Tab-separated table of C-alpha atoms in Angstrom:
chain	number	residue	atom	x	y	z
A	1	MET	CA	42.117	183.403	103.766
A	2	ARG	CA	41.239	179.721	103.800
A	3	HIS	CA	42.154	177.429	106.684
A	4	GLN	CA	44.250	175.078	104.574
A	5	SER	CA	46.593	177.969	103.769
A	6	LEU	CA	47.247	178.417	107.494
A	7	LEU	CA	47.829	174.685	107.973
A	8	ALA	CA	50.175	174.575	104.986
A	9	GLY	CA	52.088	177.584	106.277
A	10	ALA	CA	52.499	175.973	109.682
A	11	ALA	CA	53.754	172.725	108.155
A	12	LEU	CA	56.226	174.540	105.900
A	13	ALA	CA	57.475	176.655	108.817
A	14	VAL	CA	58.250	173.579	110.904
A	15	VAL	CA	59.967	171.865	107.947
A	16	SER	CA	62.084	174.987	107.468
A	17	MET	CA	63.111	174.956	111.132
A	18	LEU	CA	64.079	171.292	110.879
A	19	ALA	CA	66.138	172.012	107.758
A	20	ALA	CA	67.896	174.900	109.508
A	21	GLY	CA	68.702	172.615	112.417
A	22	ALA	CA	70.076	170.062	109.972
A	23	VAL	CA	72.463	172.644	108.525
A	24	GLN	CA	73.758	173.425	112.007
A	25	ALA	CA	74.112	169.725	112.773
A	26	GLN	CA	76.047	169.211	109.551
A	27	GLU	CA	78.759	171.552	110.812
A	28	ALA	CA	79.360	169.288	113.803
A	29	GLU	CA	78.701	165.823	112.366
A	30	PRO	CA	80.333	163.973	109.442
A	31	THR	CA	78.034	163.351	106.483
A	32	THR	CA	77.315	159.801	105.309
A	33	ILE	CA	75.624	158.837	102.038
A	34	THR	CA	73.644	155.640	101.413
A	35	TRP	CA	71.716	154.558	98.316
A	36	LYS	CA	67.956	154.035	98.685
A	37	GLY	CA	66.794	154.481	95.111
A	38	ALA	CA	68.496	157.885	95.321
A	39	PRO	CA	71.288	159.165	97.568
A	40	GLU	CA	70.219	159.702	101.171
A	41	LEU	CA	72.406	162.076	103.144
A	42	LYS	CA	72.706	161.676	106.895
A	43	TRP	CA	74.446	163.818	109.428
A	44	GLY	CA	73.822	163.265	113.100
A	45	GLU	CA	70.118	162.585	113.590
A	46	PHE	CA	69.081	164.314	110.352
A	47	THR	CA	68.416	162.654	106.976
A	48	PHE	CA	67.649	164.229	103.594
A	49	LYS	CA	66.773	162.455	100.336
A	50	PRO	CA	65.424	163.504	96.921
A	51	ARG	CA	62.410	161.589	95.614
A	52	GLY	CA	60.319	161.512	92.468
A	53	ARG	CA	58.728	159.442	89.740
A	54	VAL	CA	58.025	159.535	86.001
A	55	TYR	CA	55.445	157.401	84.147
A	56	PHE	CA	55.534	157.285	80.335
A	57	ASP	CA	52.229	155.949	78.928
A	58	TYR	CA	50.757	154.939	75.606
A	59	VAL	CA	46.948	154.638	75.481
A	60	ASP	CA	44.739	153.283	72.696
A	61	GLN	CA	40.964	153.494	73.187
A	62	ASP	CA	37.893	152.428	71.180
A	63	VAL	CA	34.493	153.901	72.088
A	64	ASP	CA	31.286	152.181	70.869
A	65	ARG	CA	28.085	154.183	71.400
A	66	ALA	CA	24.547	152.787	71.303
A	67	THR	CA	23.637	155.869	69.262
A	68	GLY	CA	25.949	158.392	67.701
A	69	LEU	CA	29.358	158.050	66.170
A	70	ASP	CA	31.851	155.436	67.360
A	71	PHE	CA	35.439	156.567	67.479
A	72	GLY	CA	38.971	155.595	68.452
A	73	ALA	CA	41.818	157.608	69.876
A	74	SER	CA	45.405	157.029	70.958
A	75	GLU	CA	48.042	159.085	72.696
A	76	SER	CA	51.592	158.913	73.979
A	77	ARG	CA	52.050	161.017	77.107
A	78	ILE	CA	53.755	161.570	80.416
A	79	ARG	CA	51.112	160.334	82.835
A	80	THR	CA	52.965	161.469	85.957
A	81	ALA	CA	56.091	163.504	86.666
A	82	ARG	CA	56.936	164.382	90.273
A	83	LEU	CA	59.911	165.755	92.117
A	84	GLY	CA	60.384	166.316	95.826
A	85	PHE	CA	62.330	165.654	98.988
A	86	GLN	CA	61.887	163.802	102.232
A	87	GLY	CA	63.744	163.699	105.494
A	88	SER	CA	63.718	162.918	109.196
A	89	TRP	CA	65.036	164.217	112.471
A	90	ALA	CA	65.848	161.748	115.247
A	91	ASP	CA	63.282	158.949	115.467
A	92	GLN	CA	60.253	161.157	115.995
A	93	TRP	CA	60.032	163.705	113.150
A	94	SER	CA	59.699	163.131	109.402
A	95	TRP	CA	58.521	165.179	106.445
A	96	VAL	CA	57.717	164.909	102.729
A	97	ALA	CA	57.409	167.695	100.142
A	98	GLU	CA	56.628	166.524	96.600
A	99	ALA	CA	55.155	168.377	93.609
A	100	SER	CA	53.798	167.193	90.272
A	101	ILE	CA	54.465	168.919	86.973
A	102	ALA	CA	51.869	168.695	84.200
A	103	ASN	CA	50.872	170.974	81.317
A	104	GLY	CA	53.347	173.590	82.440
A	105	GLU	CA	51.861	173.831	85.945
A	106	ALA	CA	53.183	172.600	89.286
A	107	ASN	CA	50.922	171.347	92.087
A	108	TRP	CA	51.635	169.913	95.496
A	109	GLU	CA	51.096	166.197	95.984
A	110	ASP	CA	52.238	165.008	99.436
A	111	LEU	CA	53.233	167.926	101.635
A	112	LEU	CA	53.280	166.729	105.223
A	113	LEU	CA	54.977	166.774	108.589
A	114	GLU	CA	54.704	163.806	110.964
A	115	TYR	CA	55.535	163.405	114.655
A	116	SER	CA	55.836	159.815	115.907
A	117	PRO	CA	56.437	159.617	119.667
A	118	THR	CA	56.366	155.781	119.474
A	119	ASP	CA	56.703	153.191	116.713
A	120	ASN	CA	52.929	152.799	116.372
A	121	THR	CA	51.683	156.309	117.147
A	122	ALA	CA	51.795	159.370	114.908
A	123	ILE	CA	50.296	162.819	114.429
A	124	THR	CA	50.380	164.057	110.827
A	125	LEU	CA	49.659	167.516	109.427
A	126	GLY	CA	49.619	168.387	105.751
A	127	ASN	CA	48.257	167.515	102.315
A	128	PHE	CA	47.849	163.735	102.014
A	129	LYS	CA	45.432	160.792	101.593
A	130	SER	CA	43.623	159.075	104.445
A	131	LEU	CA	41.199	156.390	103.200
A	132	SER	CA	40.963	153.069	101.324
A	133	LEU	CA	43.501	150.267	100.954
A	134	GLU	CA	44.196	150.768	97.244
A	135	ASN	CA	44.012	154.553	97.512
A	136	LEU	CA	46.676	154.533	100.251
A	137	THR	CA	48.889	152.205	98.219
A	138	SER	CA	51.284	154.363	96.211
A	139	SER	CA	50.832	154.206	92.439
A	140	ARG	CA	54.469	153.045	92.409
A	141	TYR	CA	53.249	149.751	93.905
A	142	THR	CA	49.651	149.256	92.755
A	143	THR	CA	49.017	146.065	90.795
A	144	PHE	CA	47.236	147.909	87.978
A	145	MET	CA	48.113	151.126	86.170
A	146	GLU	CA	45.058	152.967	87.489
A	147	ARG	CA	43.013	152.542	90.657
A	148	GLY	CA	39.702	152.273	88.852
A	149	PRO	CA	36.158	153.631	89.290
A	150	PHE	CA	35.993	152.737	92.996
A	151	ASN	CA	38.619	155.378	93.687
A	152	ASP	CA	36.855	157.890	91.419
A	153	LEU	CA	33.556	157.505	93.232
A	154	ILE	CA	34.837	157.869	96.810
A	155	ASP	CA	36.863	160.971	95.809
A	156	ALA	CA	39.444	160.511	98.584
A	157	GLY	CA	42.374	162.421	97.144
A	158	ARG	CA	44.974	164.524	98.925
A	159	VAL	CA	43.499	167.303	101.069
A	160	MET	CA	44.797	169.362	103.982
A	161	THR	CA	44.419	167.065	106.976
A	162	LEU	CA	45.221	166.781	110.652
A	163	ALA	CA	45.258	163.099	111.604
A	164	ALA	CA	46.248	160.921	114.546
A	165	ARG	CA	47.091	157.235	114.348
A	166	THR	CA	47.778	154.510	116.888
A	167	GLY	CA	48.082	150.760	116.672
A	168	GLY	CA	50.248	147.712	117.160
A	169	ASP	CA	52.248	145.204	115.154
A	170	ASN	CA	49.171	144.018	113.245
A	171	TRP	CA	46.479	146.676	113.699
A	172	SER	CA	45.885	150.408	113.461
A	173	ILE	CA	43.193	153.016	113.883
A	174	ALA	CA	43.440	156.539	112.482
A	175	GLY	CA	41.133	159.503	112.408
A	176	GLY	CA	41.114	163.220	111.865
A	177	VAL	CA	39.674	166.282	110.196
A	178	HIS	CA	40.270	167.651	106.723
A	179	GLY	CA	39.599	170.637	104.481
A	180	ASP	CA	40.364	171.390	100.830
A	181	SER	CA	43.413	170.487	98.783
A	182	ILE	CA	46.344	172.831	99.294
A	183	ASN	CA	46.153	173.449	95.524
A	184	ASP	CA	42.697	175.001	95.802
A	185	SER	CA	43.270	178.653	94.931
A	186	SER	CA	39.816	179.832	96.013
A	187	SER	CA	39.635	182.609	98.570
A	188	GLY	CA	36.815	183.703	100.834
A	189	GLY	CA	33.875	181.656	102.031
A	190	ASP	CA	33.952	178.350	103.849
A	191	GLU	CA	36.154	175.531	102.565
A	192	GLN	CA	35.138	171.905	102.351
A	193	ARG	CA	35.365	170.188	105.730
A	194	GLY	CA	35.088	166.629	106.891
A	195	VAL	CA	35.908	164.022	109.505
A	196	PHE	CA	37.109	160.465	108.921
A	197	VAL	CA	38.252	157.262	110.620
A	198	ARG	CA	39.997	154.138	109.277
A	199	ALA	CA	40.877	150.910	111.085
A	200	HIS	CA	42.540	147.689	110.023
A	201	LEU	CA	43.517	144.319	111.460
A	202	ALA	CA	45.910	141.686	110.110
A	203	PRO	CA	44.834	138.530	111.999
A	204	ILE	CA	47.281	136.304	110.107
A	205	VAL	CA	50.862	137.367	109.373
A	206	THR	CA	53.330	134.612	108.486
A	207	ASP	CA	56.103	134.212	105.935
A	208	ASP	CA	53.700	132.462	103.555
A	209	MET	CA	50.390	134.143	104.348
A	210	LYS	CA	49.014	137.577	105.198
A	211	LEU	CA	45.352	138.427	105.810
A	212	HIS	CA	44.061	142.017	105.915
A	213	ILE	CA	40.633	143.346	106.878
A	214	GLY	CA	39.697	146.990	107.278
A	215	ALA	CA	36.920	149.548	107.394
A	216	TRP	CA	36.603	153.317	107.096
A	217	ALA	CA	34.022	156.067	107.226
A	218	ARG	CA	33.941	159.732	106.207
A	219	ASP	CA	31.444	162.561	106.577
A	220	ARG	CA	31.988	165.818	104.677
A	221	ASP	CA	30.277	169.067	103.709
A	222	ARG	CA	31.187	171.132	100.638
A	223	GLY	CA	30.974	174.507	102.427
A	224	ASP	CA	31.163	177.160	99.710
A	225	ASP	CA	33.100	174.910	97.319
A	226	SER	CA	31.666	173.435	94.139
A	227	ALA	CA	29.137	170.668	94.726
A	228	PHE	CA	30.454	167.101	94.948
A	229	ARG	CA	30.249	165.094	91.695
A	230	TYR	CA	29.747	161.346	91.431
A	231	ARG	CA	31.223	159.808	88.282
A	232	VAL	CA	33.679	157.122	87.196
A	233	ARG	CA	36.253	156.590	84.460
A	234	ASN	CA	36.870	153.433	82.428
A	235	ASN	CA	39.793	152.120	84.528
A	236	THR	CA	41.949	154.822	82.986
A	237	ASN	CA	42.293	158.558	83.475
A	238	TYR	CA	42.253	158.966	79.672
A	239	GLY	CA	39.117	159.949	77.790
A	240	ASP	CA	35.634	160.874	78.938
A	241	ARG	CA	33.487	159.675	81.810
A	242	TYR	CA	30.342	157.973	80.533
A	243	THR	CA	28.801	156.955	83.872
A	244	ASP	CA	28.212	160.325	85.515
A	245	ALA	CA	25.538	161.783	87.814
A	246	GLY	CA	26.366	165.224	86.447
A	247	SER	CA	26.570	168.651	88.052
A	248	SER	CA	22.862	169.531	88.025
A	249	PRO	CA	20.893	169.628	91.307
A	250	LEU	CA	19.671	166.097	90.492
A	251	GLY	CA	23.192	164.661	90.738
A	252	ALA	CA	25.427	167.040	92.709
A	253	GLY	CA	26.111	166.632	96.408
A	254	GLU	CA	25.770	169.281	99.117
A	255	SER	CA	27.187	166.860	101.704
A	256	ASP	CA	27.751	163.125	101.869
A	257	THR	CA	28.652	160.184	104.061
A	258	ALA	CA	30.771	157.293	102.792
A	259	ILE	CA	31.516	153.892	104.332
A	260	GLY	CA	34.052	151.395	102.979
A	261	LEU	CA	35.224	147.845	103.650
A	262	GLU	CA	38.648	146.387	102.735
A	263	ALA	CA	39.962	142.827	102.452
A	264	ALA	CA	43.131	141.256	101.078
A	265	ALA	CA	44.939	137.945	101.363
A	266	VAL	CA	48.421	136.937	100.264
A	267	TRP	CA	49.502	133.306	100.052
A	268	ARG	CA	53.056	132.955	98.773
A	269	SER	CA	53.016	134.285	95.185
A	270	PHE	CA	49.221	134.474	94.915
A	271	SER	CA	47.059	137.315	96.249
A	272	VAL	CA	43.495	138.584	96.164
A	273	GLN	CA	42.192	142.010	97.133
A	274	GLY	CA	38.836	143.755	97.141
A	275	GLU	CA	36.975	146.774	98.473
A	276	TRP	CA	33.357	147.944	98.642
A	277	ALA	CA	32.007	151.408	99.413
A	278	THR	CA	28.682	153.186	99.558
A	279	VAL	CA	28.136	156.947	99.343
A	280	ASP	CA	24.923	158.630	100.550
A	281	ALA	CA	24.548	162.199	99.311
A	282	ASP	CA	22.296	165.124	100.227
A	283	LEU	CA	21.692	166.810	96.883
A	284	THR	CA	21.999	170.520	96.192
A	285	GLY	CA	18.455	170.542	94.805
A	286	GLY	CA	17.043	168.741	97.827
A	287	GLY	CA	16.472	165.037	98.324
A	288	GLU	CA	18.972	162.216	98.648
A	289	ALA	CA	20.704	159.668	96.435
A	290	GLY	CA	23.264	156.950	96.911
A	291	ALA	CA	25.936	155.167	94.897
A	292	ASP	CA	27.907	151.952	95.410
A	293	ALA	CA	31.144	150.638	93.962
A	294	TYR	CA	33.409	147.650	94.447
A	295	TYR	CA	36.326	145.841	92.886
A	296	VAL	CA	38.065	142.512	93.304
A	297	PHE	CA	41.297	141.322	91.747
A	298	ALA	CA	43.730	138.422	91.857
A	299	SER	CA	47.425	138.452	91.028
A	300	PHE	CA	50.169	135.851	90.687
A	301	PHE	CA	53.973	136.013	90.400
A	302	PRO	CA	55.151	133.055	88.249
A	303	THR	CA	58.703	134.120	89.162
A	304	GLY	CA	58.051	133.437	92.864
A	305	GLU	CA	57.812	136.918	94.412
A	306	GLN	CA	55.226	137.984	96.973
A	307	ARG	CA	53.356	141.270	97.387
A	308	LYS	CA	54.945	143.149	100.284
A	309	TYR	CA	52.501	143.898	103.093
A	310	ASP	CA	53.080	146.086	106.159
A	311	ALA	CA	50.908	144.611	108.918
A	312	GLY	CA	51.400	147.636	111.179
A	313	SER	CA	50.083	150.249	108.730
A	314	GLY	CA	47.782	147.973	106.727
A	315	GLU	CA	49.312	148.981	103.384
A	316	PHE	CA	51.144	147.329	100.479
A	317	GLY	CA	54.631	148.420	99.414
A	318	ARG	CA	57.461	147.757	96.999
A	319	VAL	CA	57.947	144.185	95.753
A	320	SER	CA	61.304	142.576	96.588
A	321	ILE	CA	62.671	141.053	93.370
A	322	ARG	CA	64.325	137.655	93.820
A	323	GLU	CA	66.588	137.758	90.751
A	324	PRO	CA	66.882	141.277	89.273
A	325	VAL	CA	68.438	141.689	85.852
A	326	THR	CA	71.270	143.657	87.473
A	327	LYS	CA	72.364	140.365	89.080
A	328	GLY	CA	71.919	138.188	86.005
A	329	GLY	CA	68.282	137.235	86.607
A	330	MET	CA	65.114	137.896	84.598
A	331	GLY	CA	63.425	140.156	87.136
A	332	ALA	CA	59.901	139.602	88.429
A	333	VAL	CA	56.695	139.027	86.456
A	334	GLU	CA	53.189	139.624	87.818
A	335	LEU	CA	49.950	138.574	86.085
A	336	ALA	CA	46.582	139.905	87.270
A	337	VAL	CA	42.874	140.070	86.504
A	338	ARG	CA	40.341	142.536	87.943
A	339	TYR	CA	36.582	143.130	88.009
A	340	ASP	CA	35.070	146.569	88.766
A	341	ALA	CA	31.480	147.679	89.231
A	342	ALA	CA	29.698	150.914	90.170
A	343	ASP	CA	25.972	151.726	90.483
A	344	LEU	CA	24.720	155.327	90.261
A	345	THR	CA	21.106	154.557	89.325
A	346	GLU	CA	19.649	156.182	92.474
A	347	PHE	CA	20.381	159.543	90.843
A	348	ALA	CA	17.001	159.453	89.127
A	349	GLY	CA	16.455	161.704	86.157
A	350	VAL	CA	20.110	161.769	85.066
A	351	ALA	CA	20.383	159.672	81.918
A	352	THR	CA	24.091	158.908	82.304
A	353	ALA	CA	23.831	157.977	86.008
A	354	GLY	CA	23.687	154.280	85.290
A	355	GLU	CA	25.808	151.207	85.975
A	356	TYR	CA	29.456	150.591	85.165
A	357	SER	CA	31.265	147.249	84.951
A	358	ALA	CA	34.617	146.217	83.529
A	359	VAL	CA	37.149	143.425	83.327
A	360	THR	CA	40.857	144.284	83.240
A	361	VAL	CA	43.783	141.964	82.593
A	362	GLY	CA	47.310	143.075	83.329
A	363	ALA	CA	50.940	142.019	83.158
A	364	THR	CA	53.901	143.719	84.846
A	365	TRP	CA	57.638	143.162	84.483
A	366	TYR	CA	59.936	144.358	87.260
A	367	PRO	CA	63.512	144.187	85.866
A	368	PHE	CA	65.003	145.643	89.066
A	369	PRO	CA	63.796	147.791	91.988
A	370	TYR	CA	62.429	151.244	91.111
A	371	VAL	CA	61.601	150.286	87.500
A	372	ARG	CA	58.433	148.653	86.116
A	373	PHE	CA	56.885	148.010	82.708
A	374	LEU	CA	53.089	147.512	82.739
A	375	ALA	CA	50.394	146.563	80.222
A	376	ASN	CA	46.634	146.657	80.972
A	377	TYR	CA	43.618	145.908	78.774
A	378	THR	CA	40.116	146.890	79.951
A	379	ASP	CA	36.733	145.982	78.455
A	380	ALA	CA	34.162	148.299	80.074
A	381	GLU	CA	30.386	148.728	79.813
A	382	ASN	CA	28.553	151.941	80.737
A	383	LYS	CA	24.829	151.149	80.936
A	384	ALA	CA	22.852	154.366	81.207
A	385	GLN	CA	19.325	154.883	82.563
A	386	VAL	CA	18.379	155.608	78.956
A	387	ALA	CA	19.604	152.768	76.722
A	388	ALA	CA	20.419	155.165	73.902
A	389	SER	CA	23.198	156.571	76.098
A	390	ASP	CA	24.968	153.207	76.629
A	391	VAL	CA	28.690	153.256	75.836
A	392	ASP	CA	31.213	150.391	75.614
A	393	VAL	CA	34.893	151.252	75.944
A	394	GLN	CA	37.959	149.114	75.242
A	395	THR	CA	41.282	150.525	76.429
A	396	LEU	CA	44.840	149.254	75.989
A	397	GLN	CA	47.476	150.975	78.104
A	398	VAL	CA	51.213	150.393	78.471
A	399	ARG	CA	53.622	152.159	80.802
A	400	ALA	CA	57.341	152.553	81.436
A	401	GLN	CA	57.793	153.658	85.038
A	402	PHE	CA	60.690	154.591	87.271
A	403	ASP	CA	60.923	156.235	90.657
A	404	PHE	CA	63.586	157.205	93.123
């Protein structure tokens, strides 16, 4: 039996005990209900709230190949559908259990239990993310519809993790160990394992201006899992990957080390954000290869809002709308432009392990909290090590999004 199954069982057992305690507390305490995007029930020191999100997307994509047939495709789809619950006990314990539903299958997303003995200290056990400013920003709040090739390359999704965090009002440092995703159904053998650390500092935090700097590092080994793959999409999770080191021994990783840098600045309604990362891989066929990726974007709210930044955690959150349509206003509007780049050319001998670059423009309308309408257009170039494999991709995406 894999280790993550034991960790998941322990987390679920503790959540169950907290829920049982809440039921007992309910018998002695009156229940109060407040609205926080969905009803939150509170009795005594216990809280319980449903949570979820649904993203409806339309995607239209044109693919231009240097050789071979060009083609276009379009699709209407549910990009994301999640349902779960969250709660707390006293000021120290909190938990989240959320699952996604796609193609008739359910998978865990966040499944975690957290103990916070102080405001700036926490120990967290469960299935969750640990690295990168944009990766840690919920998709409910990201400026663009997708996180881009930077996030694809670092491959820092939700995995079973034991992490500890400490910090202050404007800084934090976190580290821990991780294994596979809780959704990995493999049995026997050794699971993926790794160690990581992330730190951030917000040297300027005022009403008008916020400045964020951060860094992280991760070292991991695949164990008996499939080899690590290094590839990127075209700023969308729709369609094929055309910049790809492949799964052959020339491009697949036995183990790797990644280092990343983060920076962001907010000045009133204007903001900029960027990250850079490098990944050094030991290949399954012997030898080494590395890959780099970065992005930078700028956004502006002509309606006067400001991106919401938490200086203590070093993360961005939900935008506060000045004049929502529910109060007779027009809501908030955000305009943004982004540049992405990734370089996989050190994977010699793999024709498609080339360079990726793209420009994305986006517009978002926030009519009221918990609802957004987004439109993104991306013009991407995939330059392969063999010119005949070059591919240009233009993608238009629109989304109707709500969460609770």
